[in-house]
Amino acid sequence: MTLPTFPQNDTAVLRGALADHLAGKGVLDDPGWRAAVEAVPRHDFVPGFYLPAAERDEGGLTVWEPVTPDLDHSRWLSGAYSDITLVTQFDGVETDWRRPSVLHGGAPSSSSTLPSLVVRTWSDAEVTGEQTVLEIGTGTGYSTALACERLGSAHVTSVDVDARRLEAAASALNNCGYTPTLALADGLYGYWPEAWFDRIVATCSVRTVPRSLLRQVRPGGKLLLPLSGWLYGYARVLLTVAKDGSAEGPLLPGTISFMPARTHVAPAFGNPADWSAGLTEKPRTARYRPERITDPTEDAFHLRFLAQCAVPNAQWVTLDDVVHLIDIVSGSAATLTPRDGDWEVREGGPVKLWGCIERLLDDFDASGRPRPEAFRLRVDGTGQFLRHPGMPDLRLTWV
């Protein structure tokens, strides 16, 4: 990855340059958040990180190059003050930054999120002044530090499920003079000792809205959550909590993805060939091509999230041009195979997975292809439903 070069290593200049860049992108209109970006030294929260190399290895895997001040001080500072996500951990395993090694492949499990998204998240949650906030996912601590700078440490609580990540973040925060409440805890259950909160903001994605979080928000307070699932569809929702404990709010625009909460990661489904062998329905021609939800476009990104709501327990994988949909909860499966310019569908099990997605696409097109912000999520005692006036309700999960 090529990084911008800076004229000097004066970190105050670098922080100012980062703030100018974010303001130019239109995500730093609030003077308070700009002051926070100019004050918080991001490099103190990333003693090392990984960046992808320009080329993949011979096996097609991403080559991840370690970046530390000892290896390349200029590249390290350039990365720290660039508007990019800095991967700090793979597969839940800590790196010894004194002796880091090049990695081939792997699943990022912790990172310092790109600053524009961090600031946008706090702003979208309408964090503007004296609110008390709970941050779910301390990570490196940089986002926590920005909140402390903006609100004061006494107003900020942050939790993380990873003990070593939290310890490193606590040290960096303390060294920078910030003293928020930090706790080793599963953020899906919030943090009752400090409740109630005016705002809860999650920096990891969840399949469903944890009800324990709703109970820790003051009536009239807000909860900002990234939503995701096993089809890797993403959306963000800003919920306002009512006195009766229900909550409702719109999806937010944009194509943003977050790492999933570790207990919401998709389970292994085994060998796709085993699932394909059990398909019993006669082949038919698909009414929609899978590219409708797999293409790297903003429209497909949005549709993938809606499709995920139609089949919330489904996963997919493409092998030799065959798309496999697998639902380990119901035991259902489907395959889409290219045939003479069309796609042939075979399905089996109690849930017709591609059929459910086709019906969703029918309703979506008939409603004029509404954008994310036209949908609202309602959470109450009857369930969690994504709603649009022109479409049937989508249940966020079946389980």
XYZ file of C-alpha atoms in Angstrom:
399
model
C 0.000 0.000 0.000
C 1.375 3.417 -0.989
C 1.083 6.018 1.753
C 1.260 9.811 1.493
C 4.514 11.471 2.491
C 4.673 14.269 5.024
C 7.215 17.084 5.065
C 8.268 16.427 8.650
C 7.730 14.163 11.630
C 6.133 16.858 13.772
C 3.068 14.974 15.024
C 1.153 18.192 15.722
C 1.522 19.016 12.033
C 0.415 15.502 11.133
C -2.669 15.746 13.343
C -3.535 19.068 11.732
C -3.077 17.604 8.258
C -5.355 14.693 9.180
C -7.997 17.094 10.497
C -7.791 19.126 7.274
C -8.219 15.954 5.238
C -11.262 14.838 7.226
C -12.790 18.299 6.994
C -12.290 18.168 3.237
C -14.240 14.908 3.168
C -17.118 16.582 4.990
C -16.944 14.454 8.149
C -15.477 17.032 10.527
C -17.960 19.903 10.606
C -18.249 19.948 14.406
C -15.512 22.166 15.907
C -15.395 19.963 19.010
C -14.575 16.831 17.039
C -12.026 18.720 14.955
C -10.289 19.848 18.126
C -10.257 16.247 19.333
C -8.636 14.986 16.113
C -6.034 17.748 16.363
C -5.291 16.846 20.000
C -5.200 13.016 20.108
C -1.910 11.407 18.957
C -3.075 8.408 16.944
C 0.457 7.029 16.663
C 0.533 6.423 20.426
C -2.296 3.894 20.000
C -0.670 1.882 17.201
C 2.846 0.728 18.184
C 2.583 -1.593 15.194
C 0.129 -2.503 12.472
C -0.162 -4.409 9.209
C -0.655 -3.038 5.712
C -1.417 -5.134 2.605
C 1.376 -5.524 0.070
C 0.777 -4.433 -3.513
C 0.751 -8.021 -4.809
C -0.786 -11.251 -3.513
C 1.326 -14.350 -3.001
C 1.453 -17.267 -5.428
C -1.523 -18.847 -3.676
C -3.646 -15.723 -4.103
C -3.457 -14.769 -0.430
C -3.037 -11.200 0.762
C 0.482 -10.505 1.987
C 0.373 -8.439 5.172
C 3.492 -6.388 5.912
C 4.246 -5.325 9.499
C 4.872 -1.627 10.055
C 6.593 -0.396 13.230
C 8.729 2.629 14.101
C 11.801 0.394 14.232
C 11.192 -1.115 10.789
C 10.321 2.128 9.009
C 9.612 5.162 11.183
C 8.397 7.345 8.312
C 6.006 4.691 6.991
C 4.701 4.076 10.491
C 3.885 7.768 11.050
C 2.428 8.126 7.562
C 0.136 5.172 8.223
C -0.899 6.433 11.641
C -1.995 9.780 10.200
C -3.588 8.490 7.017
C -7.336 7.970 6.772
C -7.041 4.195 6.566
C -7.840 1.233 8.794
C -4.738 -0.196 10.461
C -5.004 -3.927 11.165
C -3.443 -4.751 14.532
C -4.417 -8.381 15.085
C -5.239 -11.514 13.072
C -7.351 -14.468 14.175
C -7.328 -13.265 17.796
C -3.550 -13.768 18.088
C -1.369 -10.950 19.403
C 1.733 -9.929 17.461
C 5.062 -9.426 19.188
C 5.836 -6.027 17.673
C 9.475 -6.367 18.691
C 9.806 -9.251 16.210
C 6.862 -9.067 13.783
C 6.722 -11.262 10.709
C 5.070 -11.014 7.310
C 1.698 -12.811 7.236
C 0.003 -14.565 4.337
C -3.776 -14.495 4.546
C -5.602 -14.586 7.870
C -8.716 -12.909 9.224
C -8.276 -9.461 10.836
C -9.714 -9.554 14.363
C -8.779 -6.101 15.663
C -7.854 -2.800 14.078
C -7.639 0.932 14.425
C -10.593 2.038 12.314
C -10.015 4.765 9.751
C -10.393 8.154 11.474
C -13.103 9.428 9.126
C -15.337 6.506 10.117
C -14.540 6.955 13.813
C -15.555 10.616 13.728
C -18.551 9.884 11.526
C -19.713 7.221 13.974
C -19.599 9.551 16.968
C -21.310 12.278 14.939
C -24.009 9.949 13.575
C -24.762 8.882 17.152
C -25.421 12.581 17.852
C -22.707 12.737 20.502
C -22.255 16.476 20.836
C -21.773 17.588 24.409
C -22.389 16.364 27.926
C -23.827 12.923 27.177
C -22.602 9.824 28.939
C -21.516 7.204 26.431
C -20.755 3.498 26.393
C -18.409 2.401 23.636
C -18.535 -1.295 22.733
C -15.153 -2.367 21.393
C -12.248 -0.383 22.837
C -9.792 -1.780 20.291
C -6.628 0.296 20.210
C -8.253 3.043 22.299
C -7.984 5.799 19.679
C -11.748 6.190 19.300
C -12.065 6.165 23.097
C -9.463 8.920 23.343
C -11.356 11.102 20.874
C -14.523 10.702 22.972
C -12.596 11.565 26.145
C -11.153 14.661 24.507
C -14.601 15.758 23.305
C -16.703 14.864 26.363
C -14.284 14.480 29.264
C -13.082 11.129 30.560
C -15.742 11.002 33.287
C -18.450 10.723 30.617
C -16.896 7.786 28.756
C -17.111 4.035 29.450
C -15.553 1.548 27.058
C -15.533 -2.253 27.136
C -13.712 -4.921 25.167
C -13.795 -8.717 25.234
C -10.058 -9.074 24.500
C -7.951 -8.735 27.664
C -4.658 -8.021 25.907
C -6.229 -5.471 23.584
C -7.830 -3.727 26.547
C -4.582 -3.703 28.518
C -2.694 -2.091 25.632
C -5.459 0.471 25.115
C -5.571 1.298 28.822
C -1.828 1.939 28.849
C -1.994 4.205 25.797
C -4.981 6.129 27.172
C -3.301 6.619 30.546
C -0.075 7.784 28.916
C -2.068 10.404 26.998
C -3.817 11.605 30.165
C -7.247 10.045 29.568
C -9.019 8.158 32.349
C -12.301 6.673 31.083
C -13.970 3.736 32.787
C -12.590 0.616 31.085
C -13.825 -2.924 31.612
C -13.102 -6.386 30.296
C -16.605 -7.416 29.292
C -18.691 -8.809 26.458
C -20.148 -5.671 24.937
C -23.289 -7.494 23.828
C -24.351 -7.290 27.483
C -23.295 -3.680 27.940
C -21.915 -2.624 31.299
C -24.523 -2.429 34.044
C -22.315 -0.813 36.751
C -22.223 2.439 34.765
C -25.746 2.371 33.278
C -27.845 4.285 32.322
C -26.196 5.859 29.297
C -27.310 8.661 27.005
C -25.599 6.985 24.069
C -24.326 3.496 23.314
C -22.068 3.183 20.280
C -20.801 -0.160 18.982
C -17.639 -0.468 16.917
C -18.314 -4.111 16.041
C -21.268 -5.476 14.095
C -24.065 -7.674 15.428
C -26.686 -9.929 13.865
C -29.458 -8.698 16.153
C -29.988 -5.866 18.605
C -29.019 -7.091 22.112
C -31.941 -6.314 24.399
C -29.610 -5.786 27.348
C -28.242 -2.722 25.555
C -31.709 -1.225 25.113
C -32.277 -1.558 28.862
C -29.100 0.427 29.568
C -30.076 3.476 27.491
C -32.023 6.283 29.128
C -35.492 6.876 27.641
C -34.931 9.202 24.726
C -31.311 8.092 24.441
C -29.829 6.567 21.333
C -28.085 3.363 20.330
C -25.911 3.227 17.207
C -25.258 -0.291 15.979
C -23.634 -1.753 12.863
C -25.709 -4.706 11.695
C -24.251 -7.605 9.743
C -24.732 -11.299 9.161
C -23.491 -14.442 7.525
C -23.958 -13.196 3.952
C -21.645 -10.292 4.817
C -24.347 -7.720 4.285
C -23.977 -4.594 6.415
C -26.066 -1.655 7.553
C -26.052 0.784 10.446
C -29.058 1.759 12.513
C -29.643 4.629 14.934
C -32.292 3.575 17.451
C -34.089 5.871 19.869
C -35.191 4.077 23.033
C -38.701 4.690 24.382
C -39.904 4.598 27.993
C -41.441 1.144 27.502
C -38.077 -0.290 26.421
C -38.913 -0.533 22.734
C -36.730 1.194 20.173
C -37.057 2.409 16.630
C -34.934 4.233 14.114
C -33.712 4.495 10.534
C -30.948 2.730 8.717
C -28.142 5.149 7.934
C -26.768 5.704 4.433
C -23.368 4.490 3.301
C -21.459 1.295 2.545
C -19.591 0.680 5.762
C -18.453 -2.677 7.124
C -17.311 -3.595 10.634
C -15.727 -6.673 12.133
C -18.410 -8.858 13.735
C -18.766 -9.357 17.455
C -16.825 -12.533 18.118
C -19.873 -14.499 19.269
C -21.719 -13.482 16.080
C -19.101 -14.827 13.670
C -20.475 -17.294 11.118
C -20.078 -20.953 12.133
C -18.261 -23.489 9.978
C -20.580 -25.343 7.614
C -18.382 -28.187 6.375
C -17.953 -29.389 2.818
C -20.267 -27.673 0.265
C -20.214 -30.860 -1.826
C -21.919 -32.716 1.031
C -24.718 -30.163 1.061
C -25.097 -30.246 -2.739
C -25.487 -34.013 -2.667
C -28.652 -33.631 -0.614
C -30.497 -31.256 -2.957
C -33.810 -32.840 -3.937
C -35.751 -30.150 -5.833
C -35.782 -30.232 -9.638
C -33.465 -27.696 -11.287
C -35.041 -24.458 -12.476
C -33.845 -21.209 -14.046
C -33.137 -18.451 -11.564
C -35.303 -15.373 -11.947
C -32.413 -13.185 -10.775
C -28.708 -13.547 -11.296
C -26.574 -13.810 -8.135
C -24.547 -10.799 -9.309
C -27.534 -8.705 -8.279
C -26.352 -9.046 -4.676
C -22.690 -10.004 -5.115
C -21.384 -7.243 -7.380
C -19.019 -4.696 -5.747
C -21.514 -1.836 -6.061
C -23.402 0.297 -3.570
C -26.735 -1.098 -4.779
C -25.568 -4.691 -4.327
C -24.132 -3.835 -0.909
C -27.562 -2.621 0.216
C -29.386 -5.553 -1.374
C -27.042 -8.053 0.252
C -28.120 -6.777 3.662
C -31.808 -7.048 2.743
C -31.275 -10.528 1.301
C -29.577 -11.483 4.531
C -32.706 -10.442 6.414
C -34.750 -12.698 4.123
C -32.516 -15.713 4.909
C -30.744 -14.690 8.144
C -29.163 -18.069 8.840
C -27.725 -18.583 5.357
C -24.074 -18.495 4.365
C -22.550 -18.662 0.937
C -19.404 -19.652 -0.847
C -18.491 -19.756 -4.539
C -16.482 -22.747 -5.776
C -15.712 -23.370 -9.470
C -18.320 -20.766 -10.491
C -21.026 -22.511 -8.444
C -22.658 -20.407 -5.719
C -23.558 -22.478 -2.641
C -26.115 -21.196 -0.110
C -26.082 -23.162 3.141
C -28.287 -22.835 6.241
C -26.955 -25.009 9.058
C -29.857 -24.051 11.345
C -32.649 -25.459 9.167
C -30.530 -27.859 7.135
C -31.501 -26.121 3.885
C -29.196 -25.538 0.924
C -29.214 -24.223 -2.635
C -26.812 -23.997 -5.546
C -26.695 -21.584 -8.474
C -24.791 -22.884 -11.485
C -24.172 -20.951 -14.730
C -25.947 -22.617 -17.677
C -25.982 -21.167 -21.230
C -26.076 -17.545 -20.108
C -28.586 -18.168 -17.305
C -28.276 -19.561 -13.780
C -29.710 -22.913 -12.774
C -31.069 -23.218 -9.235
C -31.330 -26.387 -7.173
C -32.765 -26.243 -3.659
C -33.398 -28.595 -0.769
C -34.616 -28.473 2.801
C -37.534 -26.692 4.482
C -36.358 -23.191 3.457
C -36.066 -22.436 -0.267
C -33.133 -20.108 0.177
C -32.832 -18.617 -3.294
C -36.613 -18.503 -3.596
C -36.751 -16.323 -0.471
C -34.174 -13.973 -1.969
C -36.088 -13.840 -5.266
C -39.265 -12.798 -3.456
C -37.311 -10.133 -1.613
C -35.982 -8.796 -4.929
C -39.524 -8.817 -6.358
C -40.770 -6.675 -3.466
C -37.724 -4.407 -3.611
C -38.142 -3.652 -7.310
C -41.904 -3.185 -6.976
C -41.290 -0.602 -4.239
C -39.017 1.502 -6.438
C -35.714 0.149 -5.086
C -35.725 2.186 -1.850
C -32.425 3.379 -0.367
C -31.244 2.271 3.120
C -32.510 5.404 4.864
C -36.061 4.594 3.689
C -36.083 1.573 6.034
C -36.735 1.651 9.763
C -35.946 -0.972 12.364
C -38.489 -1.612 15.116
C -37.485 -3.575 18.223
C -40.163 -4.497 20.752
C -41.571 -7.465 22.616
C -42.775 -9.112 19.401
C -39.418 -9.164 17.627
C -37.015 -7.114 15.542
C -38.468 -6.018 12.213
C -37.050 -4.035 9.309
C -39.877 -2.053 7.760
C -40.631 -0.153 4.591
C -44.165 0.998 3.708
C -44.013 -0.642 0.286
C -42.613 -4.018 1.351
C -43.494 -6.835 3.753
C -41.679 -6.669 7.075
C -38.319 -8.418 7.269
C -37.519 -10.153 10.529
C -33.939 -9.388 11.511
C -33.402 -12.970 12.621
C -35.341 -16.210 12.834
C -33.662 -17.371 16.018
